[in-house]
N, C-alpha and C. Protein backbone atom coordinates (compact mmCIF):
# COMPACT_ATOMS: atom_id res chain seq x y z
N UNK A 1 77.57 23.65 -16.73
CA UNK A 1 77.70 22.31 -17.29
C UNK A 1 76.30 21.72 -17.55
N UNK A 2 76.24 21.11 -18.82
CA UNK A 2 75.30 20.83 -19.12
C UNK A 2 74.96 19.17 -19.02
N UNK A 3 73.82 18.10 -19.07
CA UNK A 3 73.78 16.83 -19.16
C UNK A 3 73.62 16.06 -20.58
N UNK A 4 74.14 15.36 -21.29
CA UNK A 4 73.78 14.52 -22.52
C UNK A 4 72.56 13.47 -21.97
N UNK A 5 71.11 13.90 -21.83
CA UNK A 5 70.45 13.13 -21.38
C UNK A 5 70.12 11.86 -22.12
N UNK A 6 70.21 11.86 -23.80
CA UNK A 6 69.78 10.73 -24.73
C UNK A 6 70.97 11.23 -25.75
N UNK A 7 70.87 10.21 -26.69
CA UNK A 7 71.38 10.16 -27.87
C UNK A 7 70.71 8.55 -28.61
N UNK A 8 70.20 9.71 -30.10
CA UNK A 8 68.64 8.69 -30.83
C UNK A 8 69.05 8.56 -31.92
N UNK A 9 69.37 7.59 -32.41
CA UNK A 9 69.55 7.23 -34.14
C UNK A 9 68.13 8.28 -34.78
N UNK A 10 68.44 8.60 -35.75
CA UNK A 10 67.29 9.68 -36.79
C UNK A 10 67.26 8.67 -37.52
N UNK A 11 65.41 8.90 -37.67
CA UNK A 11 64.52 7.82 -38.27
C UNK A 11 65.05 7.98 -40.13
N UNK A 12 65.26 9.35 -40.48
CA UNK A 12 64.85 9.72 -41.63
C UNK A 12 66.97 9.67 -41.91
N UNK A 13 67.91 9.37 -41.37
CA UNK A 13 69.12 8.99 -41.64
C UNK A 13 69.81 8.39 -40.30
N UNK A 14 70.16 7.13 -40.62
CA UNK A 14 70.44 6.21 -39.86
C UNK A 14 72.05 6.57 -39.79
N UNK A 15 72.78 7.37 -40.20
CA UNK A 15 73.89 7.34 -40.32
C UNK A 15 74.08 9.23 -39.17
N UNK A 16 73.15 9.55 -38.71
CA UNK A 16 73.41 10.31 -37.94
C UNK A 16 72.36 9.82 -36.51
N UNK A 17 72.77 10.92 -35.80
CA UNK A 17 71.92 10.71 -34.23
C UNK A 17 71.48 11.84 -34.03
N UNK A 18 70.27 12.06 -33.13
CA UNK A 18 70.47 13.08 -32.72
C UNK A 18 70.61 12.95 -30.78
N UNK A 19 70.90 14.58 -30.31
CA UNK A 19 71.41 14.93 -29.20
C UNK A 19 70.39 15.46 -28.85
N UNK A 20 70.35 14.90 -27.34
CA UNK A 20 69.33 15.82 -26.49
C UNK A 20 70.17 16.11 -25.19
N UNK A 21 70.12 17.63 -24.92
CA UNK A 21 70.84 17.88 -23.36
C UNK A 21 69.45 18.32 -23.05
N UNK A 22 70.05 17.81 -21.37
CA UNK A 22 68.85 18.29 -20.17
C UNK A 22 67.50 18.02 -21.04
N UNK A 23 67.13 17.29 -21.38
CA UNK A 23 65.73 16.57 -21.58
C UNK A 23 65.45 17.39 -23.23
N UNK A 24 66.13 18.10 -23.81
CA UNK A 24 65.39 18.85 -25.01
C UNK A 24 66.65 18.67 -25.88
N UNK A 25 65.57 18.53 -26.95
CA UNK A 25 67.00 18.25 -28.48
C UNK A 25 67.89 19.37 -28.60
N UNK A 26 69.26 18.84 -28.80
CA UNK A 26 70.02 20.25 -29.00
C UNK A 26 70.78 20.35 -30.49
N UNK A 27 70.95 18.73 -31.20
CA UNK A 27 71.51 18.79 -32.21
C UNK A 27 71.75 17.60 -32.70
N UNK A 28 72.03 17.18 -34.56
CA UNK A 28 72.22 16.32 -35.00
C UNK A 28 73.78 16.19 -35.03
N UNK A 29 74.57 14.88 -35.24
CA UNK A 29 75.53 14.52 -35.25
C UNK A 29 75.93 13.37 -36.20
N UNK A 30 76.64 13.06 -37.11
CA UNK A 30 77.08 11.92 -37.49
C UNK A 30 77.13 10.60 -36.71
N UNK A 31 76.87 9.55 -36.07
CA UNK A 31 77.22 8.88 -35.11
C UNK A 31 78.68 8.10 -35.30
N UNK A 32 79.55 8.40 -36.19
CA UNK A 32 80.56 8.43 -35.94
C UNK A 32 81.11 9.06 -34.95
N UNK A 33 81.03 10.59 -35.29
CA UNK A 33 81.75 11.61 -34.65
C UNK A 33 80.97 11.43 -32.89
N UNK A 34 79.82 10.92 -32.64
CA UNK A 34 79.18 10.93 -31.10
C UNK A 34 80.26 9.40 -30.67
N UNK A 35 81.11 8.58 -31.25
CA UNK A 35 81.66 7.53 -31.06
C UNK A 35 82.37 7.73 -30.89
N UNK A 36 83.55 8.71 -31.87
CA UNK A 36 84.50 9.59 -31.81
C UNK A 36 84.99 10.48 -30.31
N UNK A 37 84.10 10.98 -30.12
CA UNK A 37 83.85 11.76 -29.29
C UNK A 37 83.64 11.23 -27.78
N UNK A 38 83.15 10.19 -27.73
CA UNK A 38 82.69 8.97 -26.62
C UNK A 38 81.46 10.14 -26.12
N UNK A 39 80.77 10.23 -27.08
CA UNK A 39 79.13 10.72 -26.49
C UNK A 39 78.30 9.87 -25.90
N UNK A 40 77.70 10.37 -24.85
CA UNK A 40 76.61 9.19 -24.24
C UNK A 40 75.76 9.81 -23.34
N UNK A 41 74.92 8.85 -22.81
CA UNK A 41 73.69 9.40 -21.69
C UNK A 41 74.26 9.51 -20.51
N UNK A 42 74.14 10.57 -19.96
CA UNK A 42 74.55 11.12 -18.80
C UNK A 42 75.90 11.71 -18.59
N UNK A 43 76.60 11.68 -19.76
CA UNK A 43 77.98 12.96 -19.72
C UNK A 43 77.80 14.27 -19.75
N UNK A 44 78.58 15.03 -18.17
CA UNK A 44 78.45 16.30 -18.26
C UNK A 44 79.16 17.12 -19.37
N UNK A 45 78.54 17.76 -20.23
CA UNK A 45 79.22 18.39 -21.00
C UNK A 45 79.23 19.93 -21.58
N UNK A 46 79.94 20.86 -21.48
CA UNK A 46 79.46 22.43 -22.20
C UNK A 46 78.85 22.19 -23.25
N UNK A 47 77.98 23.10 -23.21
CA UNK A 47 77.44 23.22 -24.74
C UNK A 47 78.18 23.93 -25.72
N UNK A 48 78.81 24.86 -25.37
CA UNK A 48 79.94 24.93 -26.53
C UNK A 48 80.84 24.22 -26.65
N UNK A 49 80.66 23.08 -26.06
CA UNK A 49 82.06 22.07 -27.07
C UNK A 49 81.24 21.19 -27.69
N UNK A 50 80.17 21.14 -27.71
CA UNK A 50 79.30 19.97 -28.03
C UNK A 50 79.05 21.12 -29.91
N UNK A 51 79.12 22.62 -29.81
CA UNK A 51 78.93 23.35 -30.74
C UNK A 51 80.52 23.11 -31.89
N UNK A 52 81.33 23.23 -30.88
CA UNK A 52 82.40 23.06 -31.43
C UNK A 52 83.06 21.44 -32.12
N UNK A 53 82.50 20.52 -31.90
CA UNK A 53 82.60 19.34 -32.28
C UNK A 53 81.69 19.51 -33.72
N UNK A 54 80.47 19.68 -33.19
CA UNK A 54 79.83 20.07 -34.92
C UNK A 54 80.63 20.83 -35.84
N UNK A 55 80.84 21.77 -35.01
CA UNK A 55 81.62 22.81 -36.30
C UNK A 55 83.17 21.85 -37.12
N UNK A 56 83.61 21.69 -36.05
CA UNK A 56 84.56 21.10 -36.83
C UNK A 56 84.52 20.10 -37.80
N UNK A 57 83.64 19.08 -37.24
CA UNK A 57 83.20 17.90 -38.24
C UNK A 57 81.92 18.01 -38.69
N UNK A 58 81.23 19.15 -39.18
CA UNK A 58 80.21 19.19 -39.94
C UNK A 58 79.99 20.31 -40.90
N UNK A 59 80.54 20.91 -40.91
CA UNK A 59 80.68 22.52 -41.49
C UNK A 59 80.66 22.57 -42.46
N UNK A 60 81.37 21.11 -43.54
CA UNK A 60 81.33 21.37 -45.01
C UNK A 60 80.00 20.36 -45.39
N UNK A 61 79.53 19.61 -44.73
CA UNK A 61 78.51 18.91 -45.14
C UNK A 61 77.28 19.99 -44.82
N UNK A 62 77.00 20.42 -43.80
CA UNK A 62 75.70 21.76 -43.82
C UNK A 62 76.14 22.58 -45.18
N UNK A 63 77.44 22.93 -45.25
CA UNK A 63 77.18 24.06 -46.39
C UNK A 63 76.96 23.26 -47.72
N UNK A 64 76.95 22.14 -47.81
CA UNK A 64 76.71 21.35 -49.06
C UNK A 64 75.10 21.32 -49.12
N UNK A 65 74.60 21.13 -47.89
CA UNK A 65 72.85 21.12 -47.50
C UNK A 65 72.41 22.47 -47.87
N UNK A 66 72.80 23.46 -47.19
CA UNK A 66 72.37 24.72 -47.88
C UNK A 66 72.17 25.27 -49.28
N UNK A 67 73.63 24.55 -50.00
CA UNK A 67 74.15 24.92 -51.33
C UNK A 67 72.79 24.31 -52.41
N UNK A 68 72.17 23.22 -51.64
CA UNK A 68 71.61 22.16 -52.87
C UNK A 68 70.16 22.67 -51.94
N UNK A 69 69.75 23.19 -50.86
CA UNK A 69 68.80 23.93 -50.27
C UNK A 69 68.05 24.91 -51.43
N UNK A 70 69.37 25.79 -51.77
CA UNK A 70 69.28 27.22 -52.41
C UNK A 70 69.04 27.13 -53.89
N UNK A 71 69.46 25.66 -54.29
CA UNK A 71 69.57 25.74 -55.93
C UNK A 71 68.42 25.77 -56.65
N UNK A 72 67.09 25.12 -56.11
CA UNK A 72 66.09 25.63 -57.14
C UNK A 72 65.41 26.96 -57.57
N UNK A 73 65.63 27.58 -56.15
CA UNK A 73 64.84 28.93 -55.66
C UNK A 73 65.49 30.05 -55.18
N UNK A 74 65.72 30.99 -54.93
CA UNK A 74 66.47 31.84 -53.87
C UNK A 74 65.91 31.62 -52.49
N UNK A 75 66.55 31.89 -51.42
CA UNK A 75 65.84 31.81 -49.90
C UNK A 75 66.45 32.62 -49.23
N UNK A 76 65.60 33.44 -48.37
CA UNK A 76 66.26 34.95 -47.75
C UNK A 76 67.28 34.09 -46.43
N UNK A 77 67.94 34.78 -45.84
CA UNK A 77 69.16 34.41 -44.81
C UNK A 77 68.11 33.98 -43.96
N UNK A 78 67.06 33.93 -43.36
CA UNK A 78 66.51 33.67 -42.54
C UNK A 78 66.01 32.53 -42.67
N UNK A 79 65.48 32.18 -43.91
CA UNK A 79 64.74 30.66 -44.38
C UNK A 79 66.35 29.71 -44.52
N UNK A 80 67.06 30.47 -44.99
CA UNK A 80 68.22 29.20 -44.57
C UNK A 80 68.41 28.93 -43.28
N UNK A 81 68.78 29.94 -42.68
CA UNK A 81 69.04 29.45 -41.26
C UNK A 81 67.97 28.62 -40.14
N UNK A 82 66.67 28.89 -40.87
CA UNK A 82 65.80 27.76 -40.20
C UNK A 82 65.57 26.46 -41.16
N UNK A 83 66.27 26.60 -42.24
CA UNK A 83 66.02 25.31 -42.84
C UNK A 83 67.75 24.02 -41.64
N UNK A 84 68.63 25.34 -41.79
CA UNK A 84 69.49 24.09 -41.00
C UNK A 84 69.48 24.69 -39.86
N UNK A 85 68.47 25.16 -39.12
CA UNK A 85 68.28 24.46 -37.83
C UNK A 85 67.80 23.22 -37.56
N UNK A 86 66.24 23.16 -38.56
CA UNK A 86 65.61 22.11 -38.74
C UNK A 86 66.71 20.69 -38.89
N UNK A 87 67.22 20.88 -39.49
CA UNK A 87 68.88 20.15 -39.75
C UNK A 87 69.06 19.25 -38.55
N UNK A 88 69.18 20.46 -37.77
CA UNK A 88 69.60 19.61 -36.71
C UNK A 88 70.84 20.79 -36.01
N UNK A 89 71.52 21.68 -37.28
CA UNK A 89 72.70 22.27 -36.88
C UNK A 89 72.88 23.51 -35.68
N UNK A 90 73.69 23.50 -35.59
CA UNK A 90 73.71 24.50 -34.41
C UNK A 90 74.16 25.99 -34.72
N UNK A 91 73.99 26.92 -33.90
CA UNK A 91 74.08 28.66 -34.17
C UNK A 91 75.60 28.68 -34.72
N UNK A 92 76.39 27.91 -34.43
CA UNK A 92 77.72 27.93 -34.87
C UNK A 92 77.55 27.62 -35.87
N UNK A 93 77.37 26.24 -36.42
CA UNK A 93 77.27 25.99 -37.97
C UNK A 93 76.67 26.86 -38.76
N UNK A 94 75.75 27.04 -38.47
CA UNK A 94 74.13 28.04 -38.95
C UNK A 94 75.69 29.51 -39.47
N UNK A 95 76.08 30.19 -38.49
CA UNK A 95 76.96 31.07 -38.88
C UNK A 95 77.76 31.05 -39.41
N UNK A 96 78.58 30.01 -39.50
CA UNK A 96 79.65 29.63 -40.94
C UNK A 96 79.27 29.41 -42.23
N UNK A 97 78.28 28.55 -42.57
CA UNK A 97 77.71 28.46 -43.53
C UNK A 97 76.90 30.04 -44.05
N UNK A 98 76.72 30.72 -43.22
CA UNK A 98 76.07 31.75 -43.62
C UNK A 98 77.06 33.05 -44.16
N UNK A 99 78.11 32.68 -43.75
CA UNK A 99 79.64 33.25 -43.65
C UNK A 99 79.77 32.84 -45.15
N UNK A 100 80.06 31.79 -45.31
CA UNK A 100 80.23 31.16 -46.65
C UNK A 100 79.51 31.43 -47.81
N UNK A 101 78.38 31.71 -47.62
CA UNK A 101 76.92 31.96 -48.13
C UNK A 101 77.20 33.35 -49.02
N UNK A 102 77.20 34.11 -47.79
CA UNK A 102 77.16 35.75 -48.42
C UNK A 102 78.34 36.15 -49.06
N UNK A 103 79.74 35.41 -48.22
CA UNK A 103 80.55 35.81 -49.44
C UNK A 103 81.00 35.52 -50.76
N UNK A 104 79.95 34.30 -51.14
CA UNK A 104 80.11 33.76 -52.47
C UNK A 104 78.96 34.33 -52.91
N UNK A 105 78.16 35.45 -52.15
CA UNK A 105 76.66 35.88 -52.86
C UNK A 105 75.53 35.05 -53.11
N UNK A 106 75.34 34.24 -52.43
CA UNK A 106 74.23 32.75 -52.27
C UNK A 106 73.19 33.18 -51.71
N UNK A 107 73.92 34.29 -50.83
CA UNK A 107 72.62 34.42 -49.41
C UNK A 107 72.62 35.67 -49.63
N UNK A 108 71.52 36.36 -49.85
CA UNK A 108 71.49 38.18 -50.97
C UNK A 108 70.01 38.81 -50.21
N UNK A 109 69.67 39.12 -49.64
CA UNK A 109 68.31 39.62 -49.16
C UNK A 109 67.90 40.84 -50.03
N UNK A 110 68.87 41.88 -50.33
CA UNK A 110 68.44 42.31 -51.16
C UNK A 110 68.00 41.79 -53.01
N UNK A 111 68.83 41.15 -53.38
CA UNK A 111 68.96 40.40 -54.32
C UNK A 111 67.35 39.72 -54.48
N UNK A 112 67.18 39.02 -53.41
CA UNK A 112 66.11 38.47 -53.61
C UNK A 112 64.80 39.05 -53.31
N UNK A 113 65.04 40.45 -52.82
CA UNK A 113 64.12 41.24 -52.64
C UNK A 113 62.97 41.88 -53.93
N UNK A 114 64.96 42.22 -54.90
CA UNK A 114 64.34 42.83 -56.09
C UNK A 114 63.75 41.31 -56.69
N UNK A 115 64.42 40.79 -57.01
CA UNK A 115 63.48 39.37 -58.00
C UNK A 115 62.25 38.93 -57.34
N UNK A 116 61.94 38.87 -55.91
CA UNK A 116 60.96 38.80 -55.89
C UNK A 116 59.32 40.16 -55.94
N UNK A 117 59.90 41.15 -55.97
CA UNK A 117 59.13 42.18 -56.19
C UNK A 117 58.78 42.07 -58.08
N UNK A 118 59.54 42.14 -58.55
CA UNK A 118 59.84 41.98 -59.98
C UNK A 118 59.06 40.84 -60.72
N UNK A 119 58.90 39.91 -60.11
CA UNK A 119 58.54 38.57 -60.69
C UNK A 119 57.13 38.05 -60.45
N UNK A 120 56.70 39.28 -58.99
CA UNK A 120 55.19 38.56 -58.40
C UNK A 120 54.38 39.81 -59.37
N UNK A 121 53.12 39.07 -59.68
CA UNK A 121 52.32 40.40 -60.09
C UNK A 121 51.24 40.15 -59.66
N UNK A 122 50.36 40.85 -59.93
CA UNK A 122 48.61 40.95 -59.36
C UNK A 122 48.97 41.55 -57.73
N UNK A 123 49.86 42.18 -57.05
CA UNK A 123 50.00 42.66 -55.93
C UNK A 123 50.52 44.06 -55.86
N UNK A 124 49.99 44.89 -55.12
CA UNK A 124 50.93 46.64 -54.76
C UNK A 124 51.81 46.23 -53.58
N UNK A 125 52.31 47.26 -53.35
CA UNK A 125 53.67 47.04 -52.62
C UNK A 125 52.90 46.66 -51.37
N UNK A 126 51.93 47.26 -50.63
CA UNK A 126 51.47 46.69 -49.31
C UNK A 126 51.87 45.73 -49.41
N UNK A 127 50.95 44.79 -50.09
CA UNK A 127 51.05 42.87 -49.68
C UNK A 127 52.36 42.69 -50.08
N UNK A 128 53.21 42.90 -51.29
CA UNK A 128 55.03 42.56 -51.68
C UNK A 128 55.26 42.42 -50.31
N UNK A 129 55.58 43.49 -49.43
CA UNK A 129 56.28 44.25 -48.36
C UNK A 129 55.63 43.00 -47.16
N UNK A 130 54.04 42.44 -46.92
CA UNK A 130 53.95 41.42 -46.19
C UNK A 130 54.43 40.64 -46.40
N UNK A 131 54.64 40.19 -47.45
CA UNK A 131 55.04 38.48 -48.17
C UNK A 131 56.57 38.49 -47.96
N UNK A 132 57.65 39.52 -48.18
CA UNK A 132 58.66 39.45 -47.87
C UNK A 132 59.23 39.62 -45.95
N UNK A 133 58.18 40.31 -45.53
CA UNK A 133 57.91 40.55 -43.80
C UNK A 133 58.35 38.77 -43.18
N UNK A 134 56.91 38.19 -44.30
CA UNK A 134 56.86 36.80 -43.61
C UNK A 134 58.03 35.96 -44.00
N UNK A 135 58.59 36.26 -45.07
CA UNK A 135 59.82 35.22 -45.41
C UNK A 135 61.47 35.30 -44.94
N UNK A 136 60.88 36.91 -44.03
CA UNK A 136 62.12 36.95 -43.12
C UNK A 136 63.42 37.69 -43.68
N UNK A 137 63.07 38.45 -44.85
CA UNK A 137 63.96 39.18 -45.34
C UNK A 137 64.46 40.63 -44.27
N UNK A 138 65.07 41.09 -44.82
CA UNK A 138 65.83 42.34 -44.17
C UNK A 138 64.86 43.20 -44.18
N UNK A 139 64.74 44.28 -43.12
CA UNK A 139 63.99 44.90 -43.50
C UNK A 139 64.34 46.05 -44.92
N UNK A 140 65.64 46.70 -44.22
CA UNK A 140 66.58 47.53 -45.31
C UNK A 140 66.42 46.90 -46.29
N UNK A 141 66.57 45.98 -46.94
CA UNK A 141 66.21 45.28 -47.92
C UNK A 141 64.71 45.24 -48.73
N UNK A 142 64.18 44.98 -48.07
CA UNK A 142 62.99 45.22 -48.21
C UNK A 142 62.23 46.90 -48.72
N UNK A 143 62.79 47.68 -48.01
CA UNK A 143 62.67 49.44 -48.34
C UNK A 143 63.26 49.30 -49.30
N UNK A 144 64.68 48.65 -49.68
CA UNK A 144 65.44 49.37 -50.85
C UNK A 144 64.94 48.55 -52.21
N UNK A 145 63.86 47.59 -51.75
CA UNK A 145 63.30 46.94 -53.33
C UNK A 145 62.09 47.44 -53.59
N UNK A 146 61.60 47.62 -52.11
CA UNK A 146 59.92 48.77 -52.67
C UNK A 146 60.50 50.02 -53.59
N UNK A 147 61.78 50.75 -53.25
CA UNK A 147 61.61 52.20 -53.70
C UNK A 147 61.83 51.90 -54.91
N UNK A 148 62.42 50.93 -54.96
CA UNK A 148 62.86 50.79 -56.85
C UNK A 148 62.06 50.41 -57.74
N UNK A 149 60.38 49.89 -57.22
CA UNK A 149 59.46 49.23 -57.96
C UNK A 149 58.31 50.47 -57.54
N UNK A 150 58.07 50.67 -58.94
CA UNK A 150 56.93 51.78 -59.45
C UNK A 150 56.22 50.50 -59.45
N UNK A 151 54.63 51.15 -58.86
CA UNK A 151 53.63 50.26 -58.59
C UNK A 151 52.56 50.87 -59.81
N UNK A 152 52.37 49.53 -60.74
CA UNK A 152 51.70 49.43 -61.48
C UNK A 152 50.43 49.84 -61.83
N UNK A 153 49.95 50.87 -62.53
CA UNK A 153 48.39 51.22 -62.48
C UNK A 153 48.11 50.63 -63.20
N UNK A 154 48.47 49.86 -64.40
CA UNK A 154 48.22 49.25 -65.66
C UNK A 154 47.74 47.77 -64.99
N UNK A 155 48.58 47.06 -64.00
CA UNK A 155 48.17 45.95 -63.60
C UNK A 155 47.25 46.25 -62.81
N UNK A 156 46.66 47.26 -61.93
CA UNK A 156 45.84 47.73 -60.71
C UNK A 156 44.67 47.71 -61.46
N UNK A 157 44.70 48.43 -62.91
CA UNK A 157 43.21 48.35 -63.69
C UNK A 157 42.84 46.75 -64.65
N UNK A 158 44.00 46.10 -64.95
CA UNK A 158 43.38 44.90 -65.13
C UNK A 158 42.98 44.05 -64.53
N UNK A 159 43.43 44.01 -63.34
CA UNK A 159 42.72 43.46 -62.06
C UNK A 159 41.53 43.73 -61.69
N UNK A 160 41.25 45.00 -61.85
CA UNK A 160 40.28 45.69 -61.46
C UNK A 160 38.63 45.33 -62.90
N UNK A 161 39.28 45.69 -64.14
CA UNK A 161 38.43 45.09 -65.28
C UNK A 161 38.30 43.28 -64.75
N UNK A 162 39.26 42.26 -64.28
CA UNK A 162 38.74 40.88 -64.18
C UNK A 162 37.78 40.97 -62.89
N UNK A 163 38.01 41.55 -62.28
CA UNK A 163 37.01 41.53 -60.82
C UNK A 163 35.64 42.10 -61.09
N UNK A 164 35.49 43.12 -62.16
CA UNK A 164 34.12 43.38 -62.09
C UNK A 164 33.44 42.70 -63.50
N UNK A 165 34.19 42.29 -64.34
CA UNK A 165 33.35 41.22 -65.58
C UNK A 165 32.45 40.82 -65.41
N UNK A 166 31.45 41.56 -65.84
CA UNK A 166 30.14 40.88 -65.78
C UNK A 166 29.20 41.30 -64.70
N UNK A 167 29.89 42.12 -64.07
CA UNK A 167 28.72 43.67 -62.78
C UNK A 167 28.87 44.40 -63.69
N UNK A 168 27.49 45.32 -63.41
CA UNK A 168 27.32 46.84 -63.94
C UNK A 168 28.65 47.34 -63.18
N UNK A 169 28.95 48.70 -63.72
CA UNK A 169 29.96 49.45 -63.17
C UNK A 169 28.76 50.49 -62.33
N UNK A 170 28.35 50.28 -61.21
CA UNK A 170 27.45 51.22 -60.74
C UNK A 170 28.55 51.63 -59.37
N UNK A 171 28.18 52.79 -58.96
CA UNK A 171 28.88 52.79 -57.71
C UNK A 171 29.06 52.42 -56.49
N UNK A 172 27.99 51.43 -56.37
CA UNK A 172 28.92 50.77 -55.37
C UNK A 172 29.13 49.27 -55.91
N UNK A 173 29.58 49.12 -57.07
CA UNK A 173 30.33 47.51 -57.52
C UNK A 173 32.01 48.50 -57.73
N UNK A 174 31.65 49.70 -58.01
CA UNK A 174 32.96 50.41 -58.62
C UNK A 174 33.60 50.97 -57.28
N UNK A 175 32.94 50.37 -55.99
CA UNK A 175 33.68 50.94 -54.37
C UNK A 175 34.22 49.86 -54.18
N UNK A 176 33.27 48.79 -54.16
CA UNK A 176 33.89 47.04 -54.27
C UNK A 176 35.51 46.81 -54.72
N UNK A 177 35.30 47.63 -56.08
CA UNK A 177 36.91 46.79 -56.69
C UNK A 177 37.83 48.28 -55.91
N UNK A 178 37.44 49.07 -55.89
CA UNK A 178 37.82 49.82 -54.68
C UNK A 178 38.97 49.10 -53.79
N UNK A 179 38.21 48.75 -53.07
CA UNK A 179 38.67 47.91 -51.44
C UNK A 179 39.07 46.69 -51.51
N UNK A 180 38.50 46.12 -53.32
CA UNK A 180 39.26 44.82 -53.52
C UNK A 180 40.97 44.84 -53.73
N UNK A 181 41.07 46.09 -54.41
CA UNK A 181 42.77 46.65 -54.63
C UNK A 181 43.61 46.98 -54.00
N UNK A 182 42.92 47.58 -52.37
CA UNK A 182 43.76 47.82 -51.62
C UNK A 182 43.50 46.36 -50.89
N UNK A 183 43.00 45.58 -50.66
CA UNK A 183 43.02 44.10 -50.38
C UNK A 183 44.40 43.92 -51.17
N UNK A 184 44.71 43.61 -52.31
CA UNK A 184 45.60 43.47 -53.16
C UNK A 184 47.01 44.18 -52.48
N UNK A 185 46.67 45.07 -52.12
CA UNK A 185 48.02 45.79 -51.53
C UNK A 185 48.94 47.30 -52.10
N UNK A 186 47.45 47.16 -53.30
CA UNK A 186 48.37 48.69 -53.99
C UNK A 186 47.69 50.19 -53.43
N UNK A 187 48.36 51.04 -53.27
CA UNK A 187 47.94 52.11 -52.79
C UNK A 187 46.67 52.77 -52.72
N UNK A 188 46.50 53.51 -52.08
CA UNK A 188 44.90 54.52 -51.92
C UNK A 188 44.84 54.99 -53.46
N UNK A 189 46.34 55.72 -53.92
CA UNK A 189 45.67 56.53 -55.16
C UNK A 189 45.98 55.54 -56.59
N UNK A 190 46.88 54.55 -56.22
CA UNK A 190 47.14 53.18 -57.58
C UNK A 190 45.29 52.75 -57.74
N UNK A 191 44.86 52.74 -56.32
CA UNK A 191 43.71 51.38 -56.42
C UNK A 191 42.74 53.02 -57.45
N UNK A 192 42.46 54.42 -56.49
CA UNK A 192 41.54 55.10 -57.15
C UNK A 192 41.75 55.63 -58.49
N UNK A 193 42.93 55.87 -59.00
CA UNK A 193 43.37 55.93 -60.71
C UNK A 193 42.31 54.74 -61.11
N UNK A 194 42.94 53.55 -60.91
CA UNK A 194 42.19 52.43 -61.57
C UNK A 194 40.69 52.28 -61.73
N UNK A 195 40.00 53.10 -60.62
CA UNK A 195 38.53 53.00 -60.95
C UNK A 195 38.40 54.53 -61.61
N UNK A 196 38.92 55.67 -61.22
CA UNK A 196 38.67 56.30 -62.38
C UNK A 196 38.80 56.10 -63.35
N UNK A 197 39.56 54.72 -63.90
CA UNK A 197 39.24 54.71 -65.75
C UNK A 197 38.43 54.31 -66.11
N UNK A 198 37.66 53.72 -65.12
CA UNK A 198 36.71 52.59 -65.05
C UNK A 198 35.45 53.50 -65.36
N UNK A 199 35.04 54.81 -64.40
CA UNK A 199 34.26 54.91 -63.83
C UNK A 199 34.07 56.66 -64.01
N UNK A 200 33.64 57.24 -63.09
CA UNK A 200 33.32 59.11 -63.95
C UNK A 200 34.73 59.78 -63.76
N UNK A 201 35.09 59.36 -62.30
CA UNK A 201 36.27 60.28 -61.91
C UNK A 201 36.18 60.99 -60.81
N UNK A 202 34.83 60.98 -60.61
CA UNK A 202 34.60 61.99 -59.50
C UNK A 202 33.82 61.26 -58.08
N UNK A 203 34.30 60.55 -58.10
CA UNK A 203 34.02 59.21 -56.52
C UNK A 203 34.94 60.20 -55.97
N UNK A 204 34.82 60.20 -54.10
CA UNK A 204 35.48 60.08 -53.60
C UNK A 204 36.48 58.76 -52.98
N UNK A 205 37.20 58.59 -52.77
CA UNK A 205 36.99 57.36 -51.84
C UNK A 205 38.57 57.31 -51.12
């Protein structure tokens, strides 16, 4: 059993509260439904019924938050689910809505794997593969959008021609864009193709 230590009107919507058990926030609420409910400071209460009160009376309003979350951009399952934690919502809600999500195809990790591999350029799969690491995509997901994206030598050498504009191509400005490419994230032999067009051919590196 748990304690309802506070319950705080939210600065940024006056028409909800939030919940704190045992001294730490646990969740936002309508303050209807905490009235409803006869919520207050110092009621012992489970935390799964305190989950289950959300779910019931909040479930279609989070998935309306998510829905209008998702509409400008895609966002991997993970950035939703910390966007409505931030919310306020709880692992229960968080899972219905996510329920809801994938089976209307909203919430796609692969999906957004390929569009975002597809759509970023000036990068090799190294950095893709970080940038999607950090945004919390799948990993499986993630493998199955690298294998499908042939990494560009054509973009690896124009990158490589804007980085040295205006250096001699001597060898070591032509090791530089070297190590500037795999900075970039494209492979040992994407980045060395690219300075061999540049350059004799016969660098090691």
């Amino acid at each position: 059993m748990a304690e309802i230590t506070s319950i705080e009107p939210q600065v940024k919507d006056k028409t909800r509260c939030s919940v704190y058990v045992d001294g730490r926030f646990y969740c936002g609420i309508k303050l209807e439904v905490a009235i409803k409910y006869h919520l207050k400071a110092g009621m012992q209460i489970e935390k799964n019924k305190l989950d289950e009160i959300q779910l019931a009376t909040e479930k279609s309003q989070a998935l309306d938050k998510a829905m209008t979350h998702i509409s400008a951009t895609m966002k991997t399952k993970k950035q939703i689910r910390d966007f409505l934690a931030k919310k306020g919502y709880t692992d229960a809600v968080a899972s219905y809505v996510m329920e809801r999500l994938e089976y209307y195809r909203l919430a796609d990790d692969e999906a957004y794997c390929r569009a975002y591999v597809n759509s970023v350029k000036g990068k090799g799969k190294r950095a893709l593969e970080v940038d999607l690491i950090k945004r919390g995509a799948e990993k499986s997901a993630i493998s199955s959008a690298l294998e499908e994206l042939e990494e560009d030598s054509s973009e690896a050498l124009r990158i490589l021609e804007k980085y040295l504009r205006g250096k001699e191509q001597t060898k070591e400005n032509l090791y530089k864009g070297y190590k500037y490419l795999l900075s970039k994230g494209f492979s040992y032999d994407t980045a060395k193709s690219a300075v061999d067009n540049l350059g004799s051919g016969n660098e090691d590196y």
